[in-house]
PDB file of C-alpha atoms in Angstrom:
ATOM      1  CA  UNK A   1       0.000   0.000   0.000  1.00  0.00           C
ATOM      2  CA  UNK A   2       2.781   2.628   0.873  1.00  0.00           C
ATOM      3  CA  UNK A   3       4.675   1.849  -2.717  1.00  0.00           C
ATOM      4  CA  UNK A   4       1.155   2.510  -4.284  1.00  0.00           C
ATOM      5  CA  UNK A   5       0.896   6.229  -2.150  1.00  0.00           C
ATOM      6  CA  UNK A   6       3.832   6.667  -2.690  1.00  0.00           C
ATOM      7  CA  UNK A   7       3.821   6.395  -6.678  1.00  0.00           C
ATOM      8  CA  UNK A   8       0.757   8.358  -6.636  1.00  0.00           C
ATOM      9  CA  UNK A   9       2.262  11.332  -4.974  1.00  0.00           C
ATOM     10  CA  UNK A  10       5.039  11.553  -7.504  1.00  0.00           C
ATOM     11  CA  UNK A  11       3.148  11.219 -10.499  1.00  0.00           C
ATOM     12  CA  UNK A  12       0.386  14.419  -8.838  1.00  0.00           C
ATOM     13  CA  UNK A  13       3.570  16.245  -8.179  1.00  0.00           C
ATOM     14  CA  UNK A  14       4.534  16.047 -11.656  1.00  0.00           C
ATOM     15  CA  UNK A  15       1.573  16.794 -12.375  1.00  0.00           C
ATOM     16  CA  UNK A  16       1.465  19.735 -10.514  1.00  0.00           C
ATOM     17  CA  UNK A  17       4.795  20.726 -11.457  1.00  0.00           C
ATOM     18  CA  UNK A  18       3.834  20.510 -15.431  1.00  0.00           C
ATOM     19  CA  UNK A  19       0.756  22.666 -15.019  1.00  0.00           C
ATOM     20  CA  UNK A  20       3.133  25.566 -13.135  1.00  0.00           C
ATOM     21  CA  UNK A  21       5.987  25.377 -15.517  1.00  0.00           C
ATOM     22  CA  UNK A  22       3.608  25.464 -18.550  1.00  0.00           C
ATOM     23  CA  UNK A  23       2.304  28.640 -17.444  1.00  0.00           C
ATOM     24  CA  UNK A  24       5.735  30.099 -16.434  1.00  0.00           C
ATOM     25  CA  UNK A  25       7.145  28.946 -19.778  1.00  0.00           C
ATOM     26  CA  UNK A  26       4.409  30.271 -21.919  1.00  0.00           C
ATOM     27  CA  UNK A  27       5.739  32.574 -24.547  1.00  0.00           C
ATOM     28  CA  UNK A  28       4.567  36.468 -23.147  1.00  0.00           C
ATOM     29  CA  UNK A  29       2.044  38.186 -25.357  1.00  0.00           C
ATOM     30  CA  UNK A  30       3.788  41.182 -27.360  1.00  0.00           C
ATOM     31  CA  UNK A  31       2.904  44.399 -26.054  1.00  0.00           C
ATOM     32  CA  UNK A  32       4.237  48.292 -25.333  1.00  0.00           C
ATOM     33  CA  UNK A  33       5.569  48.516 -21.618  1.00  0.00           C
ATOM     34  CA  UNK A  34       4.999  51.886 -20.533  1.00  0.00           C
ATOM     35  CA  UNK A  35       7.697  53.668 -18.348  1.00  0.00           C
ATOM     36  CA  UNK A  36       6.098  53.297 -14.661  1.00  0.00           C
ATOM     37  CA  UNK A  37       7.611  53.769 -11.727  1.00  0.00           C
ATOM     38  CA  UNK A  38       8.812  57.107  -9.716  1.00  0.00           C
ATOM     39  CA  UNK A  39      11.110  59.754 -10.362  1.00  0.00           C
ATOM     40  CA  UNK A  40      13.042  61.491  -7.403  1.00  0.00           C
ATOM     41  CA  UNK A  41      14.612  65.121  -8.095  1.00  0.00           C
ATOM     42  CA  UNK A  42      16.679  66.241  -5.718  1.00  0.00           C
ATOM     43  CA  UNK A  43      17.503  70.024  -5.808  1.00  0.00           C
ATOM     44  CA  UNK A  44      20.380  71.608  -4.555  1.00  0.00           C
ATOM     45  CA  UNK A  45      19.260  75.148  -3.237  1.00  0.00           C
ATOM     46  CA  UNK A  46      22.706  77.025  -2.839  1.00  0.00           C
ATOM     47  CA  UNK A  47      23.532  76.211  -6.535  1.00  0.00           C
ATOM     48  CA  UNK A  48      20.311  76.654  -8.343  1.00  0.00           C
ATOM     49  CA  UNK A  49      20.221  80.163  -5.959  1.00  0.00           C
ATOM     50  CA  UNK A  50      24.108  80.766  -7.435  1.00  0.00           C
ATOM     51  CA  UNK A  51      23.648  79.937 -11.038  1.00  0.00           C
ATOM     52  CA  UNK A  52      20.679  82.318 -11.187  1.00  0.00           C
ATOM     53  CA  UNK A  53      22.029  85.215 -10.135  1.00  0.00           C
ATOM     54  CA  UNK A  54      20.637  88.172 -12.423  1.00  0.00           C
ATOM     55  CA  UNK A  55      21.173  91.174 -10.855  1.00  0.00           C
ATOM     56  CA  UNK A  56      20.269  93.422 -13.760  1.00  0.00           C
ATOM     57  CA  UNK A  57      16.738  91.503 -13.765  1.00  0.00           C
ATOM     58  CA  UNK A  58      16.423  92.332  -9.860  1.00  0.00           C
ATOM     59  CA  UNK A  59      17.066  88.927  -8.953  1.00  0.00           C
ATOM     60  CA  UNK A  60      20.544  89.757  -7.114  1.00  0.00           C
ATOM     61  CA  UNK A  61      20.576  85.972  -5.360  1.00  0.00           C
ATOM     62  CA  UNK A  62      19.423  84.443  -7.725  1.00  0.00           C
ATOM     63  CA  UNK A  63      16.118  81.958  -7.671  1.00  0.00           C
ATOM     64  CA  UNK A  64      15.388  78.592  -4.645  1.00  0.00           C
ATOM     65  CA  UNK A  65      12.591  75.847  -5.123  1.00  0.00           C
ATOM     66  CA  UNK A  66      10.227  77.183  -1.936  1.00  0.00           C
ATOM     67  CA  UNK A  67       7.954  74.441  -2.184  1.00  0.00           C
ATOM     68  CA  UNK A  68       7.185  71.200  -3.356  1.00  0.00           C
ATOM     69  CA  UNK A  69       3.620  69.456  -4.231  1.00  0.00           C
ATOM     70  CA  UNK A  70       3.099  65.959  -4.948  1.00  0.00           C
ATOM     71  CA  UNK A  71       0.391  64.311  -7.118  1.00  0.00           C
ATOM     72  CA  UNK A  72      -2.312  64.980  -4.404  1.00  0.00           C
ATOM     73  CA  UNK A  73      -2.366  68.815  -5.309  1.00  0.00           C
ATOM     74  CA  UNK A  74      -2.494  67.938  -9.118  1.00  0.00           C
ATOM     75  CA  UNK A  75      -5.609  69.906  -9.535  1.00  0.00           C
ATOM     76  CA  UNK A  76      -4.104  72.684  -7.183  1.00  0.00           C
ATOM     77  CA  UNK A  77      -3.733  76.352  -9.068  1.00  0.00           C
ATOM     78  CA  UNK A  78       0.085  77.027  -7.769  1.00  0.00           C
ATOM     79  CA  UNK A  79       0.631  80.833  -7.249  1.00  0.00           C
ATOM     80  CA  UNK A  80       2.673  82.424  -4.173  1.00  0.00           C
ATOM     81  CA  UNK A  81      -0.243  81.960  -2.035  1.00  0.00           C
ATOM     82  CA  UNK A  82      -1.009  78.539  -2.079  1.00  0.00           C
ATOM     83  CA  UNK A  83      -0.969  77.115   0.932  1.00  0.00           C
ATOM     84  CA  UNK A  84       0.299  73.210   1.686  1.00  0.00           C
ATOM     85  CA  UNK A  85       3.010  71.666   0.120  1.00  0.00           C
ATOM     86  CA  UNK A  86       5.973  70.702   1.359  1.00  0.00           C
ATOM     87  CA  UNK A  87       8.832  73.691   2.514  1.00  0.00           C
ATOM     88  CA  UNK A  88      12.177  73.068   1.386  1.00  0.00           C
ATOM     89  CA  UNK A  89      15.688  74.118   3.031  1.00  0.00           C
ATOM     90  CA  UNK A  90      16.795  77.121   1.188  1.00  0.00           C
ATOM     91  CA  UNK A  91      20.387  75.641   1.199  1.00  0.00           C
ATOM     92  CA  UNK A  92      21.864  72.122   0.604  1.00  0.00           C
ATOM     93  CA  UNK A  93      20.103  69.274  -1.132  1.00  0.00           C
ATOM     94  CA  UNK A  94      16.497  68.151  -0.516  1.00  0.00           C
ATOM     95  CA  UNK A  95      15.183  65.201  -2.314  1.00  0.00           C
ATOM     96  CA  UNK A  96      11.367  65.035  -3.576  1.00  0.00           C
ATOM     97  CA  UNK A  97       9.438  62.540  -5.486  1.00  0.00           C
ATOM     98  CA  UNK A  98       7.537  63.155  -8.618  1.00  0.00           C
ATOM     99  CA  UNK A  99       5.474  59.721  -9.186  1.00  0.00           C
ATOM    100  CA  UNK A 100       5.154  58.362 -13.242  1.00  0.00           C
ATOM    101  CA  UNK A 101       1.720  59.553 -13.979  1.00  0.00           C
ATOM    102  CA  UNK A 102      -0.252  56.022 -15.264  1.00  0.00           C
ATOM    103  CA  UNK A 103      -2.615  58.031 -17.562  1.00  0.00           C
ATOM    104  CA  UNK A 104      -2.152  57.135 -21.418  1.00  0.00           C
ATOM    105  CA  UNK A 105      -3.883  60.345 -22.718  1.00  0.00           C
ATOM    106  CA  UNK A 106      -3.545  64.191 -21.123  1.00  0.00           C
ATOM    107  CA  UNK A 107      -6.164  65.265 -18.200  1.00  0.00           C
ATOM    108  CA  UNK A 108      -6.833  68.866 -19.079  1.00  0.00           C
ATOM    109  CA  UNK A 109      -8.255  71.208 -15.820  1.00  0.00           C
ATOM    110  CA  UNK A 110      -8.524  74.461 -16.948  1.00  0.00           C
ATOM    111  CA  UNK A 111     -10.273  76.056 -14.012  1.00  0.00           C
ATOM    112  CA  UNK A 112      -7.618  74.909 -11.590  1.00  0.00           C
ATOM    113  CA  UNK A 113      -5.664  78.133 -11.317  1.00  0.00           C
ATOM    114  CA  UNK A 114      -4.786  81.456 -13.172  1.00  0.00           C
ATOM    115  CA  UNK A 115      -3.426  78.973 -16.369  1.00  0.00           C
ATOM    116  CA  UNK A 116      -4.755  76.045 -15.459  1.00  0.00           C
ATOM    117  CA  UNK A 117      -3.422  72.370 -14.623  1.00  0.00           C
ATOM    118  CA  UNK A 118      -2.745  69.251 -16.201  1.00  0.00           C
ATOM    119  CA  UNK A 119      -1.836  65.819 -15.465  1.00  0.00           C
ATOM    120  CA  UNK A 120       0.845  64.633 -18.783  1.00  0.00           C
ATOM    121  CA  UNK A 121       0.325  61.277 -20.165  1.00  0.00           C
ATOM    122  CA  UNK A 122       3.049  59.016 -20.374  1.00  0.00           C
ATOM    123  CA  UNK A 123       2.912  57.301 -23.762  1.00  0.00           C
ATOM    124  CA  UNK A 124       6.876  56.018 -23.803  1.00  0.00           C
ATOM    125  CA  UNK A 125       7.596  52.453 -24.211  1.00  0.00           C
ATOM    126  CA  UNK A 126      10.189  51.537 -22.205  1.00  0.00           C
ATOM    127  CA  UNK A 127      12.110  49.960 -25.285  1.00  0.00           C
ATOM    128  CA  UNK A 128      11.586  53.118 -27.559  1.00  0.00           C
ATOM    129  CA  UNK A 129      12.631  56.279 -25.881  1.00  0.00           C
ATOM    130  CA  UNK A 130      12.730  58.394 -28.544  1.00  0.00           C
ATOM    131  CA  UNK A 131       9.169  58.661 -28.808  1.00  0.00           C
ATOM    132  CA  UNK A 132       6.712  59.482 -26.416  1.00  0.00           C
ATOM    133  CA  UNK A 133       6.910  61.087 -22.663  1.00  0.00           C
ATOM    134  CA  UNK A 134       7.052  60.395 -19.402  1.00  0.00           C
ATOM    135  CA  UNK A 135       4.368  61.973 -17.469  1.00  0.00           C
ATOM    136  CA  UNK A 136       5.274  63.127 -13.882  1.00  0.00           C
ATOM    137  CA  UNK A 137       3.151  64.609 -11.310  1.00  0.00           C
ATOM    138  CA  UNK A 138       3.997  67.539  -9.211  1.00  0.00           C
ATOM    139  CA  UNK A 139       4.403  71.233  -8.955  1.00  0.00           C
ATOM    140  CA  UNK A 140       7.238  73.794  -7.529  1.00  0.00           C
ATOM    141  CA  UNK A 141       7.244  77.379  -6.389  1.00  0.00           C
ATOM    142  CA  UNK A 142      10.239  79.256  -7.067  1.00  0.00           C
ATOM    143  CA  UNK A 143      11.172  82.754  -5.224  1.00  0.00           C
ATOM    144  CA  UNK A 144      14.129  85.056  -5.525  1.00  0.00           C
ATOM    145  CA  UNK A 145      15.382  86.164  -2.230  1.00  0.00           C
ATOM    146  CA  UNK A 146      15.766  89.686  -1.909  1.00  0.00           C
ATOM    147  CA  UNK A 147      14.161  90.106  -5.780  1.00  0.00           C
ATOM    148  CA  UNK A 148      10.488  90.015  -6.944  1.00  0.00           C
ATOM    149  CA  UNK A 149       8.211  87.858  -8.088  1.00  0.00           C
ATOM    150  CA  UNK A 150       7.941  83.920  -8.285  1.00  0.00           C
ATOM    151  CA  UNK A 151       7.775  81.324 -10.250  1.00  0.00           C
ATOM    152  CA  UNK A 152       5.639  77.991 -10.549  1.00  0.00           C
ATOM    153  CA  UNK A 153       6.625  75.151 -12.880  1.00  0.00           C
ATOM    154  CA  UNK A 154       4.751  72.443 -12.815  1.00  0.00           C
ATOM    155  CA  UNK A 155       2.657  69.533 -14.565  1.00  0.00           C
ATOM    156  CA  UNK A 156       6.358  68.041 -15.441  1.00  0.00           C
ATOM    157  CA  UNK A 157       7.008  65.696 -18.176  1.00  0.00           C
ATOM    158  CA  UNK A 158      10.404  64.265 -19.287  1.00  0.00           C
ATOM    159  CA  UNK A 159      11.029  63.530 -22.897  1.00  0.00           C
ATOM    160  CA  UNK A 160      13.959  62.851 -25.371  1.00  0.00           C
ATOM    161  CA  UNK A 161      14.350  64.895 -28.116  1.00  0.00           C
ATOM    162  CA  UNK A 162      17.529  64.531 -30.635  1.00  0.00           C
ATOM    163  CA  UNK A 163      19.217  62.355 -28.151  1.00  0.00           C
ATOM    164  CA  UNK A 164      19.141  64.998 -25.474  1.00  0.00           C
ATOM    165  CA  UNK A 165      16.381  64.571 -22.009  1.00  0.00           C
ATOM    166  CA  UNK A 166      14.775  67.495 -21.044  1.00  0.00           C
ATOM    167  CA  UNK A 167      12.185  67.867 -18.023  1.00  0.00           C
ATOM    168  CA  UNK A 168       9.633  70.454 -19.500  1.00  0.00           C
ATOM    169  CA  UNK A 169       6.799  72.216 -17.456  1.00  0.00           C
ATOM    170  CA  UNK A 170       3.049  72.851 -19.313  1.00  0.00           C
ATOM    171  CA  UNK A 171       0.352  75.417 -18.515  1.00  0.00           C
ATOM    172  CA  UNK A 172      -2.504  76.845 -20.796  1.00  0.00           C
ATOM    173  CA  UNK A 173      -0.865  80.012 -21.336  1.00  0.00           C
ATOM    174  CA  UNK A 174       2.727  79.346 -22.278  1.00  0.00           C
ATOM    175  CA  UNK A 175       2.506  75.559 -23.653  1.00  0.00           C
ATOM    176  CA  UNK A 176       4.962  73.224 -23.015  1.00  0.00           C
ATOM    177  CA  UNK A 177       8.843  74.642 -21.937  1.00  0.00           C
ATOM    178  CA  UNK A 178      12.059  73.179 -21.389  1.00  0.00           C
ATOM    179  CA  UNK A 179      12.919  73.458 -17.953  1.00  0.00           C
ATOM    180  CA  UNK A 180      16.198  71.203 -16.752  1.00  0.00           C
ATOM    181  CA  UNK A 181      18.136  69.265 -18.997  1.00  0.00           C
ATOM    182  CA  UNK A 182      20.035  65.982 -18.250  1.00  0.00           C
ATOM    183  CA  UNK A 183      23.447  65.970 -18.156  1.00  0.00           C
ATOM    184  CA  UNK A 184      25.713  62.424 -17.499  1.00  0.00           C
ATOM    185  CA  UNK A 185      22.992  60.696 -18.509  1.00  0.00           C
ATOM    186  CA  UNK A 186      22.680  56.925 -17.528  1.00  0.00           C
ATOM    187  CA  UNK A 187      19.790  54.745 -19.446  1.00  0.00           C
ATOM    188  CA  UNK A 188      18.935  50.996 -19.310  1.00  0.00           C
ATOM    189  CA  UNK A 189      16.276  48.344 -18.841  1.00  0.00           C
ATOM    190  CA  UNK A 190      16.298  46.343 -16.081  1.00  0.00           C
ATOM    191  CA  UNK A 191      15.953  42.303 -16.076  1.00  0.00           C
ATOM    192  CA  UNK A 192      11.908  43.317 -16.627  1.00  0.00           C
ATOM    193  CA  UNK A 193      12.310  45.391 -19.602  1.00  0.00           C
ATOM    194  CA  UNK A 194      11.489  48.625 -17.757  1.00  0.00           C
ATOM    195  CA  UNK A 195      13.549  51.502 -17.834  1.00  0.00           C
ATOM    196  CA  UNK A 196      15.854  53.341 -15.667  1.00  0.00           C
ATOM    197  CA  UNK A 197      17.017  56.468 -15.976  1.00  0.00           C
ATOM    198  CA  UNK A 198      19.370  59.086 -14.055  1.00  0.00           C
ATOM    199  CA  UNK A 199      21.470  61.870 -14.853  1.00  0.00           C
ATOM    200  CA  UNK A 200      22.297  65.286 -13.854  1.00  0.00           C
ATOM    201  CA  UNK A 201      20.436  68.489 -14.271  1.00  0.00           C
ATOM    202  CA  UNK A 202      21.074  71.901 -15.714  1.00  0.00           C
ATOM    203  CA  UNK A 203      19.043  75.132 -16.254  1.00  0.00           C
ATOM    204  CA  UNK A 204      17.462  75.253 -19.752  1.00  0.00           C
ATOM    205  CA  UNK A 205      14.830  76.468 -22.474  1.00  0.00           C
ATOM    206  CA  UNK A 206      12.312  79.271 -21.566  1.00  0.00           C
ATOM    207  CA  UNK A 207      13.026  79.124 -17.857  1.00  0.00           C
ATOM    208  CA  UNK A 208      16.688  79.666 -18.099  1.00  0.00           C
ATOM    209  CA  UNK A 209      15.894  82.388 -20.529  1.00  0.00           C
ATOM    210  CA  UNK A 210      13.593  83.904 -18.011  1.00  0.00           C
ATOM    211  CA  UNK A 211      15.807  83.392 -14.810  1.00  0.00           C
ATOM    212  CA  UNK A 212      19.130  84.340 -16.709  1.00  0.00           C
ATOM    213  CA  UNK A 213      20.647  81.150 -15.372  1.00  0.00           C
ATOM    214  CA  UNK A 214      23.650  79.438 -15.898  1.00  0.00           C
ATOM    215  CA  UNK A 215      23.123  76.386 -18.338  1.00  0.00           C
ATOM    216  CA  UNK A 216      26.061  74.416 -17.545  1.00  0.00           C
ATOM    217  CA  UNK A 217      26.080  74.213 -13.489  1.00  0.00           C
ATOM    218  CA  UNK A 218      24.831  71.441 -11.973  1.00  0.00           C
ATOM    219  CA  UNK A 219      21.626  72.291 -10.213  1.00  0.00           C
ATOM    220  CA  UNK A 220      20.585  68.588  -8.939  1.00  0.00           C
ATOM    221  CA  UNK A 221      20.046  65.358  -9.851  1.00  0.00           C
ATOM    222  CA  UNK A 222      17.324  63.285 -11.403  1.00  0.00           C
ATOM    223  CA  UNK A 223      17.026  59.210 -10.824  1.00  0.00           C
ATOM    224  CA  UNK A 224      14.231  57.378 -12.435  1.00  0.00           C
ATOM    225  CA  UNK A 225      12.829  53.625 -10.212  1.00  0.00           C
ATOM    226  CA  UNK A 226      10.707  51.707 -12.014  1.00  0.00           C
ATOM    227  CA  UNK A 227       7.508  50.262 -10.212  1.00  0.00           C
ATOM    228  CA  UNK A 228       8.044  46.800  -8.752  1.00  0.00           C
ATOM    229  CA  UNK A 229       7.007  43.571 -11.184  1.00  0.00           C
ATOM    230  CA  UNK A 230       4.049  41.554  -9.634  1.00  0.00           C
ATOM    231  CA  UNK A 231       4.807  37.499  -9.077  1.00  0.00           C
ATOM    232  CA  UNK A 232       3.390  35.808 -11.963  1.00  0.00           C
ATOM    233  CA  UNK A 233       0.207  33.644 -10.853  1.00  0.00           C
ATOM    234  CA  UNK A 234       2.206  30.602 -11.838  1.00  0.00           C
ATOM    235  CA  UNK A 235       4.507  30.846  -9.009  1.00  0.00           C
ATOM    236  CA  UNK A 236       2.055  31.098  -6.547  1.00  0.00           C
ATOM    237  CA  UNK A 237       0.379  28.542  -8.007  1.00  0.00           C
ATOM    238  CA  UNK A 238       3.538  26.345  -8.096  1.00  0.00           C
ATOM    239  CA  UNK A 239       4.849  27.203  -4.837  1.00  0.00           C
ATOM    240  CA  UNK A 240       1.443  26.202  -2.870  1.00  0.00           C
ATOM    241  CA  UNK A 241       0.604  23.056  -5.153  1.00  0.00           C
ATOM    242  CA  UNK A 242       3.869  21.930  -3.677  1.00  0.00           C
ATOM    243  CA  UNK A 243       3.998  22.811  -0.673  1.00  0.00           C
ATOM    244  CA  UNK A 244       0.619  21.308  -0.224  1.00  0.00           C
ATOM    245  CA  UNK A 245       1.727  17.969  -1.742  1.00  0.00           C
ATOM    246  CA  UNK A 246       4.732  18.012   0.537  1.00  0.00           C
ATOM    247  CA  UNK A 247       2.492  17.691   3.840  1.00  0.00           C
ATOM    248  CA  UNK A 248       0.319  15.158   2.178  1.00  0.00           C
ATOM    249  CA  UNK A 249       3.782  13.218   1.736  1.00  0.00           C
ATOM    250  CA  UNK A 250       4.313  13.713   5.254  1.00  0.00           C
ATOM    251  CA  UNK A 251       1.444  12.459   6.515  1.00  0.00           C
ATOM    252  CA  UNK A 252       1.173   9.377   4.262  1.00  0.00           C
ATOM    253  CA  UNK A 253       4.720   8.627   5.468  1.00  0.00           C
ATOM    254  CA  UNK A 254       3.519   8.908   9.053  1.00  0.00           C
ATOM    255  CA  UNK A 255       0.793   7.018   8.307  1.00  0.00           C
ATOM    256  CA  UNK A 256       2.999   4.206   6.537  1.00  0.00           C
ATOM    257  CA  UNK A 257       5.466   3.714   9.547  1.00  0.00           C
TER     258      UNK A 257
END
């Protein structure tokens, strides 16, 4: 009786083990894998203050990120008195996060603010980064100490154009702009196909025009995560069929002595 159990148990845990590895082993189902994930800019106040210095413009030190707002204020107008958000030193680094927006086509709120907000679509394949963007949600204030006036880019999106990345803002009024530009730049796909990306960041475009920055100092930095790859069903499936097999071994074994 225990050779018959026994030869029963092996051939259900082949079985078992057939039924799991066909599904792992299944060929995967072509299709575009959208850059997901989160992207964490970290800002390095005395710089981006020193490389903005204008003093002709009135902006005699130059321009500091005030505040930060993540993709909970996305339909937030951002002017100098908006209130929340997070403060940021206005010295050393500070590190914020600006999450991959999972929305394939552009969410349009004009009413939300003196230009309106939007949430960008990201449309890049991971495997084809010359097309498409990258969607980010998120919103700054910029003030200049001692000057006049601020500044609020927001509604971010990061996008390669000619070879070079830029991180460009969007509002109804001006369109989309060139913000920072990667410098150093690092790209690859992980063991999942999905892409990382990092580099370093510079003033550029429209906002560099208007702040009369410095294009070639090193502001901050910019580092791309991907999200994190969900355990196919098959493993589950595989890893309780056996374990569950195992302690009906067991037992039969128990029983047989």
């Amino acid at each position: 009786m225990f050779y018959l159990k026994n030869n029963s148990f092996k051939l259900a845990t082949a079985g078992v083990m057939a039924f799991a590895l066909t599904g792992l082993l299944a060929p995967a189902t072509a299709s575009a894998a959208l850059v997901t994930g989160n992207a964490t800019i970290t800002i390095n106040n005395s710089v981006f203050a020193s490389s903005s210095v204008n003093v002709a413009a009135g902006y005699p030190n130059g321009w500091i990120v005030t505040k930060h707002w993540g993709a909970s204020d996305n339909l937030t107008g951002i002017t100098a008195a908006t209130t929340g958000g997070t403060t940021l030193a206005t010295t050393g680094n500070t590190a914020m996060s600006f999450p991959v927006n999972t929305n394939t086509t552009t969410n349009n709120y004009p009413g939300s603010g003196t230009y309106g907000r939007t949430e960008q679509a990201t449309t890049m394949d991971a495997s084809n980064t010359s097309a498409g963007q990258i969607g980010l949600s998120g919103a700054w204030l910029l003030t200049s100490p001692g000057g006049s006036g601020v500044l609020a880019p927001y509604d971010f999106k990061v996008q390669k154009t000619a070879g070079t990345w830029n991180i460009a803002t969007f509002d109804n009024a001006f369109g989309s702009q060139n913000f920072l530009k990667l410098t150093n730049v690092a790209e690859s796909l992980n063991g999942s196909g999905q892409l990382l990306l990092s580099g370093d960041l510079v003033w550029t475009g429209l906002w560099a025009g208007l702040t009369g920055a410095n294009t070639s100092t090193v502001v901050g930095t910019f580092n791309l995560a991907p999200a994190a790859v969900p355990v196919p069903a098959a493993v589950w499936m595989f890893g309780s069929g056996l374990l569950g097999l195992l302690g009906a071994a067991r037992r039969k074994s128990v029983i047989a002595a």
